[in-house]
XYZ file of C-alpha atoms in Angstrom:
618
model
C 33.496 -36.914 3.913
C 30.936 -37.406 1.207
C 31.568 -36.186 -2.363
C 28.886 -33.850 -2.241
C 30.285 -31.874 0.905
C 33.664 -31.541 -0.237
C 32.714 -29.945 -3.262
C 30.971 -27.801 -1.260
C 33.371 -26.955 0.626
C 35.909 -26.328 -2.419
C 33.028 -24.040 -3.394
C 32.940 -22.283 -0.408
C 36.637 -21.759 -0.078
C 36.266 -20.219 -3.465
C 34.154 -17.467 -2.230
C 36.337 -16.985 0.436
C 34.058 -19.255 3.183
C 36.418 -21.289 4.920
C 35.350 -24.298 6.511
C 38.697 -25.027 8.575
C 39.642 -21.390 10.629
C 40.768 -21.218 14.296
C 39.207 -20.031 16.828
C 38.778 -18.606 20.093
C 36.413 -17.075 22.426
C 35.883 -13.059 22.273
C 33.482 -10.809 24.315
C 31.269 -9.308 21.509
C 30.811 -5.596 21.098
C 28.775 -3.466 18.310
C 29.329 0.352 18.853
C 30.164 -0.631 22.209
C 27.249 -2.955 22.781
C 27.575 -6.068 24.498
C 25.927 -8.859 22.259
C 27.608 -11.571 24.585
C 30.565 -13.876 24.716
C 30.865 -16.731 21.711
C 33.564 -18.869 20.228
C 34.518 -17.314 16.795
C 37.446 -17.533 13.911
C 40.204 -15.781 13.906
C 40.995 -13.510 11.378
C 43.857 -12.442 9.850
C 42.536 -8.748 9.895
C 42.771 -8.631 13.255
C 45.931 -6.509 14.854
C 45.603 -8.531 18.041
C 43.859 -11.601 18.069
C 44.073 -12.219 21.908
C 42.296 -9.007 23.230
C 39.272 -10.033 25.230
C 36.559 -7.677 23.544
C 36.417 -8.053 19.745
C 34.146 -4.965 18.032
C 31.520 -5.646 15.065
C 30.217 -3.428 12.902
C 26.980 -5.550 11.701
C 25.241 -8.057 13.908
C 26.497 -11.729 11.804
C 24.330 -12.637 8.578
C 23.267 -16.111 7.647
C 23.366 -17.662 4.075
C 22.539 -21.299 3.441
C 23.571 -23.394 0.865
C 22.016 -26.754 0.174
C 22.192 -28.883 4.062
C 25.255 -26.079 4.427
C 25.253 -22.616 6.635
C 27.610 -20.075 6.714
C 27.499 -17.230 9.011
C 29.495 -13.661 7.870
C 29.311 -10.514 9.608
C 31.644 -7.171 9.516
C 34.310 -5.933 11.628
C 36.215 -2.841 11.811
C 40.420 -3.349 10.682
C 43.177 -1.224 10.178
C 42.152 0.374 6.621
C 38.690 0.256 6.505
C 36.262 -3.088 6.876
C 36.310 -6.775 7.126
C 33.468 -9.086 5.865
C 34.315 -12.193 8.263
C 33.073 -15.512 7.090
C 32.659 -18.330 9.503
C 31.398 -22.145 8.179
C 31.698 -24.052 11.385
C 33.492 -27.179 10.423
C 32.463 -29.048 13.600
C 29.023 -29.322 15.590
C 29.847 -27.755 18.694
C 30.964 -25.040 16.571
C 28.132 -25.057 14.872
C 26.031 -24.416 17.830
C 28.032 -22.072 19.191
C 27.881 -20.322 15.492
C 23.615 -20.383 15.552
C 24.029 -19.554 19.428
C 25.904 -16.114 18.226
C 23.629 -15.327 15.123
C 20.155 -16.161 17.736
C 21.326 -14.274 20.546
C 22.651 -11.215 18.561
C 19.420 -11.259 16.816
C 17.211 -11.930 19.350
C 15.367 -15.230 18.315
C 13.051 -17.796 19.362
C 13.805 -21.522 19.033
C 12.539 -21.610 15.628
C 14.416 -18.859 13.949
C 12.005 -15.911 14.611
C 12.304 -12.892 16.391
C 11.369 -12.752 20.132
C 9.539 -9.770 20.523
C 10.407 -9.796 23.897
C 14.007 -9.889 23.289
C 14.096 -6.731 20.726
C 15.126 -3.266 21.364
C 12.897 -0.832 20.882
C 12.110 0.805 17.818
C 13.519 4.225 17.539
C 11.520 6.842 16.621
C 12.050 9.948 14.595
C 11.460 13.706 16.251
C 7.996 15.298 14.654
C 10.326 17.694 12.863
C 12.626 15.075 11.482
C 8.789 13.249 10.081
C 7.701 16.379 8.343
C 10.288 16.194 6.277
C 10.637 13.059 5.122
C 7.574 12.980 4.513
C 7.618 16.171 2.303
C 9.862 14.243 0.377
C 8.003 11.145 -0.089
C 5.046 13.988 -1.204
C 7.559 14.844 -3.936
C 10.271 12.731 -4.959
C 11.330 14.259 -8.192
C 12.044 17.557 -6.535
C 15.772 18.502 -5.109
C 14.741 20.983 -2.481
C 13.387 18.555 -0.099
C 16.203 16.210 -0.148
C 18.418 19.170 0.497
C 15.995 20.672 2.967
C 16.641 17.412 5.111
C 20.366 17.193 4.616
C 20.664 20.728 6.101
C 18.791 19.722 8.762
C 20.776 16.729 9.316
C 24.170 18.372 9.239
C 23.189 20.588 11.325
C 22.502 18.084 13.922
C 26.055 17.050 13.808
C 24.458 14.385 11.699
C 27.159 13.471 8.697
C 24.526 11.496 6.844
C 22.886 14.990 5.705
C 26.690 15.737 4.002
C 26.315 12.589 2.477
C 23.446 13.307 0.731
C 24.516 16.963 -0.116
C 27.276 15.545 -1.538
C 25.397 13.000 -3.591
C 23.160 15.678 -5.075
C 26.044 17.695 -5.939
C 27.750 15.060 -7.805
C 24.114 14.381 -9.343
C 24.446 17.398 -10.873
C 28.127 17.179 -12.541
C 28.595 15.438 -15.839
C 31.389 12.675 -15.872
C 35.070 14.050 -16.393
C 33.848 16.916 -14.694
C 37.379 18.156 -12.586
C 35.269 18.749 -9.724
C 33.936 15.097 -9.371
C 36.673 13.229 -7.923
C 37.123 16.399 -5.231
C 33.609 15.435 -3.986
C 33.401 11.802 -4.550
C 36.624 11.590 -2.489
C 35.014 13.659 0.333
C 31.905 11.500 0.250
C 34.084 8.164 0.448
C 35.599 9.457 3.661
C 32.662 9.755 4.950
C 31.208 6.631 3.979
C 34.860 5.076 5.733
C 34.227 7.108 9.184
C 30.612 7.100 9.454
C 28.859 4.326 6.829
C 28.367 1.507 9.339
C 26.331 3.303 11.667
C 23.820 4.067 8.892
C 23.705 1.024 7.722
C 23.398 -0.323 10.970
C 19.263 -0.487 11.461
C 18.954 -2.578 7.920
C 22.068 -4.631 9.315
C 19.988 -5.344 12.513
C 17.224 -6.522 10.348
C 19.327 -9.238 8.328
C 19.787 -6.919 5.277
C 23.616 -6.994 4.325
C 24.867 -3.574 2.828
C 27.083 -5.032 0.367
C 28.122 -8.149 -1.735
C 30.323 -11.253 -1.191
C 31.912 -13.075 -4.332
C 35.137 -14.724 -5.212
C 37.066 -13.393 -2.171
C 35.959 -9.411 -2.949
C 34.616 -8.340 -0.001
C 31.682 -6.036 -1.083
C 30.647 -4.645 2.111
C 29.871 -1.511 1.128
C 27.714 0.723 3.433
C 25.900 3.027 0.938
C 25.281 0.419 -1.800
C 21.382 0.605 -1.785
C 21.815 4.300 -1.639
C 20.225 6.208 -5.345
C 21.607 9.302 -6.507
C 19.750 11.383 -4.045
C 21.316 9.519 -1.164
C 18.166 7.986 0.080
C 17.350 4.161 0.256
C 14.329 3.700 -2.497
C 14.808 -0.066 -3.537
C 15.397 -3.277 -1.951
C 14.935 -6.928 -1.917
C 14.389 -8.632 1.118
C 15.492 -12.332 0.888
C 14.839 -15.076 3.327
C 17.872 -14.724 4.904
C 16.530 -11.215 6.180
C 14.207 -10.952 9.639
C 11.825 -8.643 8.225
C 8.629 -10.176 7.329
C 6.056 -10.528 9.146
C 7.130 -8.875 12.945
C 9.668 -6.883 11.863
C 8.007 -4.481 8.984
C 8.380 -1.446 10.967
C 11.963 -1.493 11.241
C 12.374 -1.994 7.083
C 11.138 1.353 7.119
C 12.338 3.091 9.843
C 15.884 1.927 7.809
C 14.484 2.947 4.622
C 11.661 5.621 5.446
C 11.840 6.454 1.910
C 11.660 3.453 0.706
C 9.290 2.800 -2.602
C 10.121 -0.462 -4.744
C 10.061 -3.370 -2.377
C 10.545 -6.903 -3.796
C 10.438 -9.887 -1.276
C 11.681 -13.562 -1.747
C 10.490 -15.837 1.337
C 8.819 -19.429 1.120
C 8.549 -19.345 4.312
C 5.821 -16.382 4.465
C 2.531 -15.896 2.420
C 0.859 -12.573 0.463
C -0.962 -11.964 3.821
C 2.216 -11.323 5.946
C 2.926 -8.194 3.605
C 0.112 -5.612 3.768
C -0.531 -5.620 7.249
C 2.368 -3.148 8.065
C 0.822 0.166 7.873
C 3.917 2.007 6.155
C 3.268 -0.759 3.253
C 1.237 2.526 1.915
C 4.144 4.050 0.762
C 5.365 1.530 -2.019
C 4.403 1.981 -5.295
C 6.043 -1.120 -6.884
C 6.391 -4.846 -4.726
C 6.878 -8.362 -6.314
C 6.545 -10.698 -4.093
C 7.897 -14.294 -4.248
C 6.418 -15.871 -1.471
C 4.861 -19.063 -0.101
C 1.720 -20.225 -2.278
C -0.412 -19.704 0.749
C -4.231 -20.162 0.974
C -7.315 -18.675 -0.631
C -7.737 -16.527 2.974
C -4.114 -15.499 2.154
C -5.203 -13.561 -1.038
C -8.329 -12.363 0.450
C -6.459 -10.856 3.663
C -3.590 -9.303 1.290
C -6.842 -7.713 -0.750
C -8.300 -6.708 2.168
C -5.180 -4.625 2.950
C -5.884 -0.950 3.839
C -2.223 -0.723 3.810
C -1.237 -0.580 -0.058
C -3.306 2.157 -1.989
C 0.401 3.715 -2.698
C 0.592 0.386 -4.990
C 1.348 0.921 -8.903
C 2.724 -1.945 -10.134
C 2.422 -5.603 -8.559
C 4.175 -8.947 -9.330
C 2.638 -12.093 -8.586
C 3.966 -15.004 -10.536
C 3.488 -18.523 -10.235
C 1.150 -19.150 -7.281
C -1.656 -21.320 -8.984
C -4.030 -19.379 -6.783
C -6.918 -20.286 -9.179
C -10.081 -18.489 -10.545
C -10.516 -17.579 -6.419
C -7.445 -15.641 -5.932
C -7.795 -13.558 -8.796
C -10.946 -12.764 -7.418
C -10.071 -11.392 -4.520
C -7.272 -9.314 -6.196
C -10.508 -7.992 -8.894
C -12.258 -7.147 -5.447
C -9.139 -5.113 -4.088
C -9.729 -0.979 -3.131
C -6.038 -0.336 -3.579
C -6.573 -1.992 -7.343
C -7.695 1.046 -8.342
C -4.011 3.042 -8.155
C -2.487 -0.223 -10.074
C -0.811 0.641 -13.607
C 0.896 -2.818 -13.912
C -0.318 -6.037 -12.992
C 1.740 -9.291 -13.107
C -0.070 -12.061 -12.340
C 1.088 -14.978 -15.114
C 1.720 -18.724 -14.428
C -1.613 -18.685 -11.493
C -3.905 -21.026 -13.194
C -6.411 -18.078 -13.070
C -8.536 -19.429 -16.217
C -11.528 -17.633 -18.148
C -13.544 -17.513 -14.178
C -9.841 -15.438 -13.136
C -10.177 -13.152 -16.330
C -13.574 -12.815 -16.044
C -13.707 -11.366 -12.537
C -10.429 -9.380 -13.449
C -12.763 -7.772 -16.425
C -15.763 -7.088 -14.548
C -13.843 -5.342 -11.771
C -14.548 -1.512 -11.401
C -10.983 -0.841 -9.719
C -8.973 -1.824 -12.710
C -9.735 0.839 -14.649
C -5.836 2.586 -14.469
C -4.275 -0.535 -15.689
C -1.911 -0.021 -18.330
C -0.505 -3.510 -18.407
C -1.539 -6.936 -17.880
C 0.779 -9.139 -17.955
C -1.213 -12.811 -18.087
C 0.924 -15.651 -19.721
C 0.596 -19.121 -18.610
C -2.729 -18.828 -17.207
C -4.338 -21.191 -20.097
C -6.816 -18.577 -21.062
C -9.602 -19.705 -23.673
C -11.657 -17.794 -26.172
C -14.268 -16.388 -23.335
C -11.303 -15.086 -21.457
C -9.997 -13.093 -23.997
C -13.290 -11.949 -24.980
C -14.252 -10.782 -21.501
C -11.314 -8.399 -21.388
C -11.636 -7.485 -24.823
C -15.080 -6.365 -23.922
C -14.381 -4.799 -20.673
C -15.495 -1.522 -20.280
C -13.134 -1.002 -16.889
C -9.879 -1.670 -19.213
C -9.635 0.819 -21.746
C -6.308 1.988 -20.679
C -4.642 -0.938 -21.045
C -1.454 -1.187 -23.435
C 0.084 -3.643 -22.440
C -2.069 -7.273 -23.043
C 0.071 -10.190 -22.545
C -1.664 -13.945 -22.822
C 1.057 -16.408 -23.928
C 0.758 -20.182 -23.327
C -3.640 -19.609 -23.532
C -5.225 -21.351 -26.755
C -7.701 -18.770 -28.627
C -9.672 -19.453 -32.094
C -10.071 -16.508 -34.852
C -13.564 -15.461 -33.129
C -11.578 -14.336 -30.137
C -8.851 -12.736 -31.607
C -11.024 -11.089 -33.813
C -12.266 -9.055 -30.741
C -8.470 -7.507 -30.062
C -9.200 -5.264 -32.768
C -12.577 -3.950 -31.469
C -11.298 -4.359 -27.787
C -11.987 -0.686 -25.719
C -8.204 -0.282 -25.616
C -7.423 -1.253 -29.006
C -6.520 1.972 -30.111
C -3.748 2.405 -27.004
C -2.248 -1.084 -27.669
C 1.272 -0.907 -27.383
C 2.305 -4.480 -27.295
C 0.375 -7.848 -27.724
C 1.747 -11.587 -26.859
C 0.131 -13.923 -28.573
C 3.094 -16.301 -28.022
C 2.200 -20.423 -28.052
C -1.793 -19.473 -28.525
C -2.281 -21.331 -31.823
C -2.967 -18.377 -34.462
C -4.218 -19.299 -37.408
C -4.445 -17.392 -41.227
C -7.716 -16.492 -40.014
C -6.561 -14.672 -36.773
C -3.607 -13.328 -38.278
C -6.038 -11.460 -40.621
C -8.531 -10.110 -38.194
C -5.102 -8.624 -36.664
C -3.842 -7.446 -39.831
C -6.869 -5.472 -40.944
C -7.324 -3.768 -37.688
C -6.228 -0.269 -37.090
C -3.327 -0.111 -34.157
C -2.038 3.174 -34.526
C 0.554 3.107 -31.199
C 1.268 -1.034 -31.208
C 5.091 -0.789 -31.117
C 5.338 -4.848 -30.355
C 3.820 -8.135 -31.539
C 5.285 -11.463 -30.269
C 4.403 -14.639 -31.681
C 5.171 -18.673 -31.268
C 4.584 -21.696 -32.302
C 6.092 -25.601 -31.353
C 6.058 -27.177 -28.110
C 5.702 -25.516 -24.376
C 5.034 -27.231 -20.931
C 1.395 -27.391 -19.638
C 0.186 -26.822 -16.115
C 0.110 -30.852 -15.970
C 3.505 -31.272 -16.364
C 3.274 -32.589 -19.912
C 4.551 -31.035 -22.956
C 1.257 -29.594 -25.502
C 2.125 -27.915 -29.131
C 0.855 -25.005 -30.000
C 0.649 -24.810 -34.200
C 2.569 -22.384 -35.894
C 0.662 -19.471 -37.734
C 2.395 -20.219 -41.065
C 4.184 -18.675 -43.591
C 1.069 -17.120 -45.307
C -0.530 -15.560 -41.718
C 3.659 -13.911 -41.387
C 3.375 -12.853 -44.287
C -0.004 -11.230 -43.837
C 1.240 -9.519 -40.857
C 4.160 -8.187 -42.242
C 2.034 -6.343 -44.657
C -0.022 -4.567 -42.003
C 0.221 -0.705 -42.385
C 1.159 -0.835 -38.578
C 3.755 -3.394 -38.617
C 6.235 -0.618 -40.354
C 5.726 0.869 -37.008
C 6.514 -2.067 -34.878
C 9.789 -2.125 -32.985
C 9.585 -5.508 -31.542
C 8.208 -8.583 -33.431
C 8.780 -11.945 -32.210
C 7.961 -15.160 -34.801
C 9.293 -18.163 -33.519
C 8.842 -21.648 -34.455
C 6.062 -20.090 -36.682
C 6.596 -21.798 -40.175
C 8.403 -19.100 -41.763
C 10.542 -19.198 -45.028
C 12.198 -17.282 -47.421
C 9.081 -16.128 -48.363
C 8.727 -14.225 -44.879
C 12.255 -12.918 -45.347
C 11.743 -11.658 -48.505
C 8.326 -9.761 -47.514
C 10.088 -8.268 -44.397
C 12.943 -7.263 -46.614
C 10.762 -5.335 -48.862
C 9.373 -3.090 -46.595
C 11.918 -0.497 -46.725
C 13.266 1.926 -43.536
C 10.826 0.594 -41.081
C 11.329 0.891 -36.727
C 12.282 -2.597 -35.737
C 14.541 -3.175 -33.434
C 14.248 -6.131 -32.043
C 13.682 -9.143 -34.475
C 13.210 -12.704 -33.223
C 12.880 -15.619 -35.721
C 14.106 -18.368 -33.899
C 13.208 -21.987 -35.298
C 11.893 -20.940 -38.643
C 12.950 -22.015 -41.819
C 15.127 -19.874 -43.485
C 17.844 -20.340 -45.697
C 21.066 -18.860 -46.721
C 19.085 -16.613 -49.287
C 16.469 -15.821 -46.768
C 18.925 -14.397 -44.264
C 21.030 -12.512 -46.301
C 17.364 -10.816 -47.708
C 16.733 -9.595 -44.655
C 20.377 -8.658 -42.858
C 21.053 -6.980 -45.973
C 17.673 -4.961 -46.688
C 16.793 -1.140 -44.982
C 14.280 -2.771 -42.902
C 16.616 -3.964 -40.424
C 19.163 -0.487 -40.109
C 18.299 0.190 -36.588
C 18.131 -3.129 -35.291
C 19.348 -3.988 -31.472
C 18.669 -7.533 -31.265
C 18.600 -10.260 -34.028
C 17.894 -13.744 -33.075
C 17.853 -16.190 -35.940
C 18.831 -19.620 -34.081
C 17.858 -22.753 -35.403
C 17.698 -22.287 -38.941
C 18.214 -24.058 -41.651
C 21.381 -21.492 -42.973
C 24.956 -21.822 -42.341
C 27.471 -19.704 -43.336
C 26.661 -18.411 -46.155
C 24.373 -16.503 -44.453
C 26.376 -15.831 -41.249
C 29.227 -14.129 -43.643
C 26.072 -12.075 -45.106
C 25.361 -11.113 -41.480
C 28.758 -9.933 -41.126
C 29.662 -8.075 -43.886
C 26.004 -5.664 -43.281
C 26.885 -2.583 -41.685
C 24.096 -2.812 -38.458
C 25.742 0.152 -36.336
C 23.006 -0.332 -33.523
C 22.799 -4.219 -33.703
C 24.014 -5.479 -30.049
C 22.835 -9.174 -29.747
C 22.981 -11.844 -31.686
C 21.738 -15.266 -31.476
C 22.928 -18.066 -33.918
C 22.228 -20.877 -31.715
C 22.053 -24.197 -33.755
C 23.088 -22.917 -36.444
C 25.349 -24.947 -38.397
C 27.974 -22.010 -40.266
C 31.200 -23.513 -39.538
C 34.972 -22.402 -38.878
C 34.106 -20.037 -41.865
C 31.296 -18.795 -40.345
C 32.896 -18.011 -37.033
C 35.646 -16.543 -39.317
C 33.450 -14.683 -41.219
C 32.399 -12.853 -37.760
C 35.267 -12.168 -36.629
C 36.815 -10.698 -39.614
C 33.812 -8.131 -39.584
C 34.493 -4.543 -39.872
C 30.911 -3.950 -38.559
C 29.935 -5.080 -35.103
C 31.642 -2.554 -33.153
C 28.462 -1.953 -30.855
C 28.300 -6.026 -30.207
C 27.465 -7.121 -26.368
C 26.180 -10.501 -26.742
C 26.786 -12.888 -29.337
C 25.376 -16.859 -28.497
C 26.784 -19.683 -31.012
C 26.374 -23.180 -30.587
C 30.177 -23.966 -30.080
C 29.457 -27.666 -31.324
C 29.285 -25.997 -34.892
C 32.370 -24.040 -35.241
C 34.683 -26.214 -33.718
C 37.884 -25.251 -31.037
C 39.842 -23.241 -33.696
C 36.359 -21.336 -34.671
C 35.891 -20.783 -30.812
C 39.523 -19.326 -30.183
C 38.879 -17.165 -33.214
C 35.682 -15.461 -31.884
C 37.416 -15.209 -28.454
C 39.935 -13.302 -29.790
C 37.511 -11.061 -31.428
C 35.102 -10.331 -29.049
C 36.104 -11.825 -25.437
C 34.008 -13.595 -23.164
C 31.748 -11.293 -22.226
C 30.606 -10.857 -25.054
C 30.777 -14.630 -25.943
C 28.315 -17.607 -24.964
C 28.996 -20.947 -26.905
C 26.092 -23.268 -26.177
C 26.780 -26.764 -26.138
């Protein structure tokens, strides 16, 4: 056995997958279905492991790891239910194991569904239709939810309780007495009846539950929101979903809005041709790259004017694809557009710019798409995006002259937050934004030093400087920001002192990673009013040790939960220093570089804080 597959393997019997079970053969049932007869493990849930007919409650699940597959499905026992894990440690078994998950699923030699071989799709009574969809016409309103789970229940159909229940508990505040009454009634009927609704996203490859360290997390109503309807999910590519099977995602989830799907093995075009894609308002998609026809079929879509916000990162599809999104119909209902890391240039923003259906975007979200100065200009100039307050364009390389257009861009005055982040600002820039008038920008992110280039290589981006931070800091609107980001941007005490200055200000998040600030800088600024409702605090590789970190902790921050002191040389006194702290109370998340506070200074913050609140980077 090679070393690689018995770690594996002692992997895999971690998470409760073990490779060596015995077996024997069982006539298959699932809610008294035959799915056939197959060799499979026997497990110790079982209260008599030589009857004939073994029942399921899920048709089996696949999940590969590296060369490795493991096949898991559920079964009914004693108490409740049994997530049953089967890694075939042979290759007749292992046949036999594929020969189970194919036939119960229906597929073809390659892995797909045989449409021949599927049941047919249920349908839903006229009546049943209206109202879902009255709810999918109003989703913020109780009445319709609780207009379908009367009709449901009185059907004889428990899943209607369910949901009454759910919006009754919706409405109790926690420690309520009459919670745990009705959260024990809904978990008995979750026990009795949970597997049967489940059941059509089970048949589709879509496990109800979770699987980790031995826990089995099979747990029926998981994807269920606190309306007791199905509005999110994310279909991996262990699912049978995309492309044939689309209709039964939402005949499992007919209410179904937020869809995010993760398949290589599909492109962009397999996704809008399912005519209930119109109901999503929200879909990332991590797909195969695909071609340029791809991206012009998936704009071509009838099937997604419900579409608000879209995700498509890191496709390279080029000046070309981002044309055919600028040319999309359904563009129009967009409010948030993802589309960083595509190699989409000035052509990409350009057509994005000149396109009359982007005129309800709110945020663009564009980083590492190597803009230029006539990209940023083009937007900044569009007519078509003057809602827009959201304008991300990190990892792009502009001069002053185009930055200087941000200020007189058509959304300017509804800027909310601007990332400027490895785009080589200069004084100059860093002026033009200072002067202008942002009266709602709540977040300005900045970087300098080194980032990796669409060739693979390493390019470095300059850092503004201590004199354009400075600048910045002075802006009447940066006492407004809540968010500013400054790393690797040539800052020094000289920064700190100018942001300590400023008095009760609204930042909450304050990044200054890779700067140059000192003991005194640090303690200017952790002890100043300017930082009072802070969150997050990252000051990691700096030159300060702990001097400054004791500064840190002897500032009352009430609201201060994260804090990064990565590379930062403080000590066993500085990791003392923290957790002697009578502050901190509200701490979640607390990186250190353990490298420079030694074992004892480790133990010490352990004891503190635990490890979830701890990371020591080595």
């Amino acid at each position: 056995m090679s070393l690689s597959r018995w770690l594996l393997i002692k992997i895999a019997g971690a998470f409760g997958l073990l490779p060596h079970q015995r077996v024997r053969r069982y006539k298959v049932t699932l809610f008294g279905e035959s799915l056939g007869t197959f060799t499979l493990p026997i497990g110790d849930h079982m209260e008599n492991p030589n009857a004939p007919v073994r029942p399921v409650l899920t048709k089996p699940f696949r999940m590969a790891l590296g060369e490795e597959t493991f096949f898991y499905w559920v079964e009914p026992k004693s108490d409740g239910f049994k997530t049953v894990e089967f890694h075939p440690p042979s290759p007749e078994l292992r046949d036999e194991a594929v020969r189970f998950y194919s036939t119960a699923h229906g597929l073809n030699a390659d892995g797909a569904p045989d449409p021949a071989r599927q049941p047919p799709l249920s349908t839903r009574t006229v009546e049943e239709t209206r109202f879902i969809r009255a709810i999918l016409q109003n989703r913020g309103a109780e009445q319709p939810y609780a207009d379908y789970a009367a009709w449901l229940s009185a059907r004889g159909d428990s899943y209607g309780d369910y949901i009454r229940l759910t919006l009754e508990l919706e409405k109790l505040p926690e420690g309520d007495t009459g919670r745990a009454r009705l959260e024990e009634r809904r978990e008995k009927l979750v026990a009795k009846d949970g597997p049967r609704w489940a059941l059509p996203l089970a048949n589709i490859g879509i496990y109800p539950g979770v699987y980790i360290g031995g826990f089995d997390g099979f747990f029926p109503t998981i994807f269920h929101n606190s309306k007791g309807v199905i509005e999110e999910l994310d279909v991996d590519s262990n699912a049978l979903v995309f492309p044939t099977n689309a209709p039964r995602l939402f005949y499992a989830a007919p209410f179904l809005r937020n869809l995010s799907v993760n398949n290589l093995n599909i492109t962009v075009a397999d996704i809008g041709v399912a005519p209930q894609m119109a109901q999503i308002e929200s879909l990332a998609l991590f797909v195969g790259t695909g071609t340029a026809d791809d991206y012009r079929h998936f704009a071509e879509s009838p099937h997604l004017n419900g579409l608000h916000e879209l995700q498509l990162v890191g496709y390279r599809f080029g000046p070309e694809g981002a044309a055919h999104l600028a040319s999309a119909r359904w563009m129009s209902g967009v409010q948030k557009l993802d589309i960083g890391a595509n190699a989409i240039g000035d052509a990409g923003a350009e057509a994005l710019a000149e396109s009359p259906y982007v005129t309800n975007l709110n945020v663009l979200e564009l980083g590492v798409n190597y803009l230029n100065d006539r990209g940023l200009t083009a937007l900044c100039r569009s007519a078509h995006l003057a809602r827009l307050t959201v304008l991300h364009v990190a990892r792009s390389t502009f001069t002053a002259t185009a930055v200087r257009e941000i200020p007189s861009a058509t959304f300017a005055h509804n800027l909310r937050s601007i990332d400027l982040m490895h785009c080589g600002l200069d004084f100059a820039g860093a002026r033009a934004l200072a002067d202008a008038d942002f009266p709602a920008l709540k977040s300005l992110m900045l970087a300098g030093g080194e980032y990796p280039y669409e060739d693979g290589e390493y390019r470095d981006a300059e850092p503004c400087g201590d004199a354009a931070l400075q600048v910045l800091v002075a802006a009447p609107w940066f006492r407004r920001l809540e968010r500013f980001y400054a790393i690797a941007c040539g800052g020094t005490d000289a920064t700190a002192g100018a942001i300590a200055e400023l008095g009760f200000v609204e930042l909450q998040e304050l990044l200054l990673g890779g700067n140059q600030f000192t003991d005194a800088g640090v303690a200017a600024i952790v002890r100043s009013k300017a930082v009072t409702k802070l969150k997050k605090l990252n000051l990691s590789n700096n030159p300060f040790g702990a001097i400054g970190v004791s500064a840190l902790a002897e500032t009352d921050l009430p609201a201060l939960e994260e804090i990064d002191l990565t590379r930062i040389p403080c000590g066993p006194a500085g990791a003392k220093a923290l957790a002697a702290s009578p502050h901190l109370k509200n701490l979640k998340k607390l990186w250190i570089s353990e490298e420079h506070i030694g074992l004892i200074g480790r133990e010490t913050l352990l004891k503190r804080f635990g490890d979830e609140v701890m990371t020591f980077i080595s």
